[in-house]
């Protein structure tokens, strides 16, 4: 089930006849363990929508977790077709708007796979907690080396699924424009310990707000370089 964000003023304007805009449509995929209705997804959906002035942020549930199911997630490759269908419907609904694919953890991997498809013209991919390491501990870099779309990584510095030295090594080999924003002290879901926050003299919301600002700056920069699609 897809869950769109509330219509923006920009959306209402375009429904009246202006089919082109720099305001993007964002398709935002959840991670392996929690659906689009989780508090984390709802919070980040709202933040991304506001920061990017999105015409809509579309979230959805993969079939294995839809309707309250709690099955084990399949391989990411097996979710690509369903994810692609969601993206195509979003693009058809908002022709002329740049497409941004975003995802949390596993959802970011699937987003990258969708971005590599010839019939998907994404302007950028946002990876929130990219799981670079597989279950067996191996670095999964093949996909990132294939992608040609600008890609933004937001990672917690204490995320065990994405060793930062390994990610930097992969980024040096990537074809696409890429950027990394680090959330100091953050885990795989960007959660920062209270002591660490006190030491830095900041809050969780402030640190995540800085990440969202960095995302917006990256999207603006990448669209200037590539031209709005």
CSV table of N, CA and C in Angstrom, one decimal, residues 109-228:
chain,number,residue,atom,x,y,z
A,109,UNK,N,19.4,0.0,-0.9
A,109,UNK,CA,20.0,-1.0,-1.9
A,109,UNK,C,19.0,-1.2,-3.0
A,110,UNK,N,17.8,-1.5,-2.7
A,110,UNK,CA,16.8,-1.7,-3.8
A,110,UNK,C,16.6,-0.5,-4.6
A,111,UNK,N,16.6,0.7,-4.0
A,111,UNK,CA,16.6,2.0,-4.7
A,111,UNK,C,17.7,2.1,-5.8
A,112,UNK,N,18.9,1.7,-5.3
A,112,UNK,CA,20.0,1.7,-6.3
A,112,UNK,C,19.8,0.8,-7.4
A,113,UNK,N,19.3,-0.4,-7.1
A,113,UNK,CA,19.0,-1.4,-8.2
A,113,UNK,C,18.0,-0.8,-9.2
A,114,UNK,N,16.9,-0.2,-8.7
A,114,UNK,CA,15.9,0.4,-9.5
A,114,UNK,C,16.5,1.5,-10.4
A,115,UNK,N,17.4,2.3,-9.8
A,115,UNK,CA,18.1,3.4,-10.5
A,115,UNK,C,18.9,2.9,-11.6
A,116,UNK,N,19.4,1.7,-11.6
A,116,UNK,CA,20.2,1.2,-12.6
A,116,UNK,C,19.4,0.7,-13.8
A,117,UNK,N,18.1,0.6,-13.7
A,117,UNK,CA,17.3,0.1,-14.8
A,117,UNK,C,17.2,1.1,-15.9
A,118,UNK,N,17.2,0.7,-17.1
A,118,UNK,CA,17.3,1.6,-18.3
A,118,UNK,C,16.0,2.4,-18.4
A,119,UNK,N,14.9,1.9,-17.9
A,119,UNK,CA,13.6,2.6,-18.1
A,119,UNK,C,13.3,3.5,-16.9
A,120,UNK,N,14.2,3.7,-16.0
A,120,UNK,CA,14.0,4.6,-14.9
A,120,UNK,C,15.0,5.7,-15.0
A,121,UNK,N,14.5,6.9,-15.0
A,121,UNK,CA,15.4,8.1,-15.1
A,121,UNK,C,15.4,8.9,-13.8
A,122,UNK,N,16.1,8.4,-12.9
A,122,UNK,CA,16.2,9.0,-11.6
A,122,UNK,C,17.2,10.2,-11.6
A,123,UNK,N,16.9,11.2,-10.9
A,123,UNK,CA,17.9,12.4,-10.8
A,123,UNK,C,18.9,12.2,-9.8
A,124,UNK,N,18.6,11.4,-8.7
A,124,UNK,CA,19.5,11.1,-7.6
A,124,UNK,C,19.0,10.0,-6.7
A,125,UNK,N,19.8,9.4,-6.0
A,125,UNK,CA,19.5,8.4,-5.0
A,125,UNK,C,20.0,8.8,-3.6
A,126,UNK,N,19.1,8.7,-2.6
A,126,UNK,CA,19.5,9.0,-1.2
A,126,UNK,C,19.5,7.8,-0.4
A,127,UNK,N,20.7,7.4,0.1
A,127,UNK,CA,20.9,6.2,0.9
A,127,UNK,C,21.0,6.6,2.4
A,128,UNK,N,20.0,6.2,3.1
A,128,UNK,CA,20.0,6.5,4.6
A,128,UNK,C,20.4,5.2,5.3
A,129,UNK,N,21.6,5.2,5.7
A,129,UNK,CA,22.1,4.0,6.3
A,129,UNK,C,22.3,2.8,5.4
A,130,UNK,N,23.2,3.0,4.4
A,130,UNK,CA,23.4,2.0,3.3
A,130,UNK,C,24.1,0.8,4.0
A,131,UNK,N,23.6,-0.4,3.8
A,131,UNK,CA,24.2,-1.6,4.3
A,131,UNK,C,25.3,-2.2,3.4
A,132,UNK,N,26.4,-1.6,3.5
A,132,UNK,CA,27.5,-2.0,2.6
A,132,UNK,C,28.0,-3.5,2.9
A,133,UNK,N,27.9,-3.9,4.1
A,133,UNK,CA,28.3,-5.3,4.5
A,133,UNK,C,27.1,-6.2,4.4
A,134,UNK,N,27.4,-7.4,3.8
A,134,UNK,CA,26.3,-8.4,3.8
A,134,UNK,C,26.3,-9.2,5.1
A,135,UNK,N,25.4,-10.2,5.2
A,135,UNK,CA,25.3,-11.0,6.3
A,135,UNK,C,26.6,-11.8,6.6
A,136,UNK,N,27.3,-12.1,5.6
A,136,UNK,CA,28.5,-12.9,5.8
A,136,UNK,C,29.7,-12.0,6.0
A,137,UNK,N,29.5,-10.7,6.1
A,137,UNK,CA,30.6,-9.7,6.4
A,137,UNK,C,31.3,-9.2,5.1
A,138,UNK,N,30.9,-9.8,4.0
A,138,UNK,CA,31.6,-9.3,2.7
A,138,UNK,C,31.1,-7.9,2.3
A,139,UNK,N,32.0,-7.2,1.7
A,139,UNK,CA,31.6,-5.8,1.2
A,139,UNK,C,30.9,-6.0,-0.1
A,140,UNK,N,29.7,-5.4,-0.2
A,140,UNK,CA,28.8,-5.5,-1.4
A,140,UNK,C,29.0,-4.2,-2.2
A,141,UNK,N,30.0,-4.2,-3.1
A,141,UNK,CA,30.2,-2.9,-3.8
A,141,UNK,C,29.8,-3.0,-5.3
A,142,UNK,N,29.5,-4.2,-5.8
A,142,UNK,CA,29.2,-4.3,-7.2
A,142,UNK,C,28.1,-3.3,-7.7
A,143,UNK,N,27.1,-3.2,-6.9
A,143,UNK,CA,25.9,-2.4,-7.3
A,143,UNK,C,26.4,-0.9,-7.3
A,144,UNK,N,27.1,-0.5,-6.4
A,144,UNK,CA,27.5,0.9,-6.3
A,144,UNK,C,28.5,1.3,-7.4
A,145,UNK,N,29.2,0.3,-7.9
A,145,UNK,CA,30.1,0.5,-9.0
A,145,UNK,C,29.4,0.6,-10.3
A,146,UNK,N,28.2,0.1,-10.4
A,146,UNK,CA,27.4,0.1,-11.6
A,146,UNK,C,26.6,1.4,-11.8
A,147,UNK,N,26.2,2.0,-10.7
A,147,UNK,CA,25.3,3.1,-10.7
A,147,UNK,C,25.9,4.4,-11.3
A,148,UNK,N,25.2,5.1,-12.1
A,148,UNK,CA,25.7,6.3,-12.7
A,148,UNK,C,24.9,7.6,-12.3
A,149,UNK,N,23.9,7.4,-11.5
A,149,UNK,CA,23.1,8.5,-10.9
A,149,UNK,C,23.8,9.1,-9.7
A,150,UNK,N,23.7,10.4,-9.5
A,150,UNK,CA,24.3,11.0,-8.3
A,150,UNK,C,23.7,10.3,-7.1
A,151,UNK,N,24.5,10.1,-6.1
A,151,UNK,CA,24.1,9.3,-4.9
A,151,UNK,C,24.6,9.9,-3.6
A,152,UNK,N,23.8,10.1,-2.7
A,152,UNK,CA,24.1,10.7,-1.4
A,152,UNK,C,24.0,9.6,-0.3
A,153,UNK,N,25.1,9.5,0.5
A,153,UNK,CA,25.1,8.5,1.6
A,153,UNK,C,24.9,9.3,2.9
A,154,UNK,N,24.0,9.0,3.8
A,154,UNK,CA,24.0,9.5,5.1
A,154,UNK,C,24.2,8.3,6.0
A,155,UNK,N,25.3,8.4,6.8
A,155,UNK,CA,25.6,7.2,7.6
A,155,UNK,C,25.9,7.6,9.1
A,156,UNK,N,25.6,6.8,10.0
A,156,UNK,CA,26.0,7.0,11.4
A,156,UNK,C,27.4,6.5,11.5
A,157,UNK,N,28.2,7.2,12.3
A,157,UNK,CA,29.6,6.9,12.5
A,157,UNK,C,29.8,5.6,13.2
A,158,UNK,N,28.8,5.1,13.9
A,158,UNK,CA,28.9,3.8,14.6
A,158,UNK,C,28.0,2.7,14.0
A,159,UNK,N,27.8,2.9,12.7
A,159,UNK,CA,27.0,1.9,11.9
A,159,UNK,C,27.9,0.7,11.5
A,160,UNK,N,27.6,-0.4,12.2
A,160,UNK,CA,28.5,-1.6,11.9
A,160,UNK,C,28.2,-2.2,10.5
A,161,UNK,N,27.1,-1.9,9.9
A,161,UNK,CA,26.8,-2.4,8.6
A,161,UNK,C,27.5,-1.6,7.4
A,162,UNK,N,28.2,-0.5,7.8
A,162,UNK,CA,28.8,0.3,6.8
A,162,UNK,C,30.1,0.8,7.3
A,163,UNK,N,31.2,0.0,7.3
A,163,UNK,CA,32.5,0.6,7.8
A,163,UNK,C,32.9,1.8,6.9
A,164,UNK,N,33.2,2.9,7.5
A,164,UNK,CA,33.4,4.1,6.7
A,164,UNK,C,34.7,4.0,5.8
A,165,UNK,N,35.7,3.3,6.3
A,165,UNK,CA,36.9,3.2,5.4
A,165,UNK,C,36.6,2.4,4.2
A,166,UNK,N,35.7,1.4,4.3
A,166,UNK,CA,35.3,0.6,3.2
A,166,UNK,C,34.4,1.4,2.2
A,167,UNK,N,33.5,2.2,2.8
A,167,UNK,CA,32.7,3.0,1.9
A,167,UNK,C,33.5,4.0,1.2
A,168,UNK,N,34.5,4.7,1.8
A,168,UNK,CA,35.3,5.6,1.1
A,168,UNK,C,36.1,5.0,0.0
A,169,UNK,N,36.6,3.8,0.2
A,169,UNK,CA,37.3,3.0,-0.8
A,169,UNK,C,36.4,2.8,-2.0
A,170,UNK,N,35.1,2.4,-1.7
A,170,UNK,CA,34.2,2.2,-2.8
A,170,UNK,C,33.9,3.5,-3.6
A,171,UNK,N,33.7,4.5,-2.8
A,171,UNK,CA,33.3,5.8,-3.4
A,171,UNK,C,34.4,6.3,-4.4
A,172,UNK,N,35.7,6.0,-4.1
A,172,UNK,CA,36.8,6.4,-5.0
A,172,UNK,C,36.7,5.7,-6.3
A,173,UNK,N,36.1,4.5,-6.3
A,173,UNK,CA,36.0,3.7,-7.6
A,173,UNK,C,34.7,3.9,-8.3
A,174,UNK,N,33.7,4.6,-7.7
A,174,UNK,CA,32.4,4.8,-8.3
A,174,UNK,C,32.4,5.7,-9.5
A,175,UNK,N,31.5,5.5,-10.5
A,175,UNK,CA,31.4,6.3,-11.7
A,175,UNK,C,30.6,7.6,-11.4
A,176,UNK,N,29.7,7.5,-10.5
A,176,UNK,CA,28.7,8.5,-10.2
A,176,UNK,C,29.3,9.6,-9.3
A,177,UNK,N,28.7,10.8,-9.3
A,177,UNK,CA,28.9,11.8,-8.3
A,177,UNK,C,28.3,11.2,-7.0
A,178,UNK,N,29.1,11.3,-5.9
A,178,UNK,CA,28.7,10.8,-4.6
A,178,UNK,C,29.1,11.8,-3.5
A,179,UNK,N,28.4,11.7,-2.4
A,179,UNK,CA,28.7,12.5,-1.3
A,179,UNK,C,28.3,11.7,0.0
A,180,UNK,N,29.1,12.0,1.1
A,180,UNK,CA,28.8,11.3,2.3
A,180,UNK,C,28.6,12.4,3.4
A,181,UNK,N,27.5,12.2,4.1
A,181,UNK,CA,27.2,13.0,5.3
A,181,UNK,C,27.3,12.1,6.5
A,182,UNK,N,28.1,12.4,7.5
A,182,UNK,CA,28.3,11.6,8.6
A,182,UNK,C,27.5,12.1,9.8
A,183,UNK,N,26.8,11.3,10.5
A,183,UNK,CA,26.1,11.6,11.7
A,183,UNK,C,27.0,11.1,12.9
A,184,UNK,N,27.7,12.0,13.5
A,184,UNK,CA,28.6,11.6,14.5
A,184,UNK,C,28.0,10.9,15.7
A,185,UNK,N,28.4,9.7,16.0
A,185,UNK,CA,27.8,8.9,17.1
A,185,UNK,C,26.6,8.1,16.7
A,186,UNK,N,26.1,8.3,15.5
A,186,UNK,CA,24.9,7.6,15.1
A,186,UNK,C,25.1,6.1,14.8
A,187,UNK,N,24.0,5.3,15.1
A,187,UNK,CA,24.1,3.9,14.7
A,187,UNK,C,23.4,3.7,13.4
A,188,UNK,N,23.0,2.5,13.1
A,188,UNK,CA,22.4,2.2,11.7
A,188,UNK,C,21.2,3.0,11.4
A,189,UNK,N,20.5,3.4,12.5
A,189,UNK,CA,19.2,4.2,12.3
A,189,UNK,C,19.5,5.7,12.8
A,190,UNK,N,20.8,6.0,12.9
A,190,UNK,CA,21.2,7.4,13.2
A,190,UNK,C,21.0,7.7,14.7
A,191,UNK,N,20.6,6.8,15.5
A,191,UNK,CA,20.4,7.1,17.0
A,191,UNK,C,21.7,7.3,17.6
A,192,UNK,N,21.8,8.4,18.4
A,192,UNK,CA,23.0,8.8,19.1
A,192,UNK,C,22.8,8.7,20.6
A,193,UNK,N,23.7,8.2,21.3
A,193,UNK,CA,23.6,8.0,22.7
A,193,UNK,C,23.6,9.3,23.5
A,194,UNK,N,22.9,9.3,24.6
A,194,UNK,CA,22.7,10.6,25.4
A,194,UNK,C,24.0,11.2,25.8
A,195,UNK,N,24.9,10.4,26.2
A,195,UNK,CA,26.2,10.9,26.7
A,195,UNK,C,27.0,11.6,25.6
A,196,UNK,N,26.9,11.0,24.4
A,196,UNK,CA,27.6,11.5,23.2
A,196,UNK,C,27.0,12.9,22.8
A,197,UNK,N,25.6,12.9,22.9
A,197,UNK,CA,25.0,14.2,22.6
A,197,UNK,C,25.3,15.3,23.6
A,198,UNK,N,25.4,14.9,24.9
A,198,UNK,CA,25.8,15.9,25.9
A,198,UNK,C,27.2,16.4,25.7
A,199,UNK,N,28.1,15.4,25.3
A,199,UNK,CA,29.5,15.8,25.1
A,199,UNK,C,29.6,16.8,23.9
A,200,UNK,N,28.8,16.6,22.9
A,200,UNK,CA,28.8,17.5,21.7
A,200,UNK,C,28.0,18.8,21.9
A,201,UNK,N,27.2,18.8,23.0
A,201,UNK,CA,26.3,19.9,23.2
A,201,UNK,C,25.3,20.1,22.2
A,202,UNK,N,24.7,19.0,21.7
A,202,UNK,CA,23.6,19.1,20.7
A,202,UNK,C,22.5,18.1,21.0
A,203,UNK,N,21.6,18.0,20.1
A,203,UNK,CA,20.4,17.1,20.3
A,203,UNK,C,20.3,16.2,19.0
A,204,UNK,N,19.5,15.1,19.2
A,204,UNK,CA,19.3,14.2,18.1
A,204,UNK,C,18.6,14.9,16.9
A,205,UNK,N,17.6,15.8,17.2
A,205,UNK,CA,16.9,16.5,16.2
A,205,UNK,C,17.9,17.5,15.4
A,206,UNK,N,18.8,18.1,16.1
A,206,UNK,CA,19.7,19.0,15.5
A,206,UNK,C,20.7,18.3,14.6
A,207,UNK,N,21.1,17.1,15.0
A,207,UNK,CA,22.0,16.3,14.2
A,207,UNK,C,21.3,15.8,12.9
A,208,UNK,N,20.1,15.4,13.1
A,208,UNK,CA,19.4,14.9,11.9
A,208,UNK,C,19.0,16.1,11.0
A,209,UNK,N,18.7,17.2,11.6
A,209,UNK,CA,18.5,18.4,10.8
A,209,UNK,C,19.6,18.8,9.9
A,210,UNK,N,20.9,18.7,10.4
A,210,UNK,CA,22.1,19.0,9.7
A,210,UNK,C,22.2,18.0,8.5
A,211,UNK,N,21.8,16.7,8.7
A,211,UNK,CA,21.8,15.7,7.7
A,211,UNK,C,20.9,16.1,6.5
A,212,UNK,N,19.7,16.5,6.9
A,212,UNK,CA,18.7,16.9,5.9
A,212,UNK,C,19.1,18.1,5.1
A,213,UNK,N,19.8,19.1,5.8
A,213,UNK,CA,20.3,20.2,5.1
A,213,UNK,C,21.3,19.8,4.1
A,214,UNK,N,22.2,18.9,4.5
A,214,UNK,CA,23.2,18.4,3.5
A,214,UNK,C,22.6,17.7,2.3
A,215,UNK,N,21.5,16.9,2.6
A,215,UNK,CA,20.8,16.2,1.5
A,215,UNK,C,20.3,17.3,0.5
A,216,UNK,N,19.6,18.3,1.0
A,216,UNK,CA,19.0,19.3,0.2
A,216,UNK,C,20.1,20.0,-0.7
A,217,UNK,N,21.3,20.3,0.0
A,217,UNK,CA,22.4,21.0,-0.8
A,217,UNK,C,22.9,20.0,-1.9
A,218,UNK,N,23.0,18.8,-1.6
A,218,UNK,CA,23.5,17.8,-2.6
A,218,UNK,C,22.5,17.7,-3.7
A,219,UNK,N,21.2,17.6,-3.5
A,219,UNK,CA,20.3,17.5,-4.6
A,219,UNK,C,20.3,18.8,-5.4
A,220,UNK,N,20.4,19.9,-4.8
A,220,UNK,CA,20.5,21.2,-5.6
A,220,UNK,C,21.8,21.2,-6.4
A,221,UNK,N,22.9,20.8,-5.9
A,221,UNK,CA,24.1,20.8,-6.6
A,221,UNK,C,24.1,19.8,-7.8
A,222,UNK,N,23.6,18.6,-7.5
A,222,UNK,CA,23.6,17.5,-8.5
A,222,UNK,C,22.6,17.9,-9.7
A,223,UNK,N,21.5,18.5,-9.3
A,223,UNK,CA,20.6,18.9,-10.4
A,223,UNK,C,21.2,20.1,-11.3
A,224,UNK,N,22.0,20.9,-10.6
A,224,UNK,CA,22.6,22.0,-11.4
A,224,UNK,C,23.6,21.4,-12.4
A,225,UNK,N,24.3,20.3,-11.9
A,225,UNK,CA,25.4,19.7,-12.8
A,225,UNK,C,24.8,18.9,-13.9
A,226,UNK,N,23.7,18.2,-13.6
A,226,UNK,CA,23.1,17.3,-14.6
A,226,UNK,C,22.0,17.9,-15.4
A,227,UNK,N,21.4,19.0,-14.9
A,227,UNK,CA,20.3,19.6,-15.5
A,227,UNK,C,19.0,18.8,-15.0
A,228,UNK,N,17.9,19.5,-14.8
A,228,UNK,CA,16.7,18.9,-14.2
A,228,UNK,C,16.2,17.9,-15.3
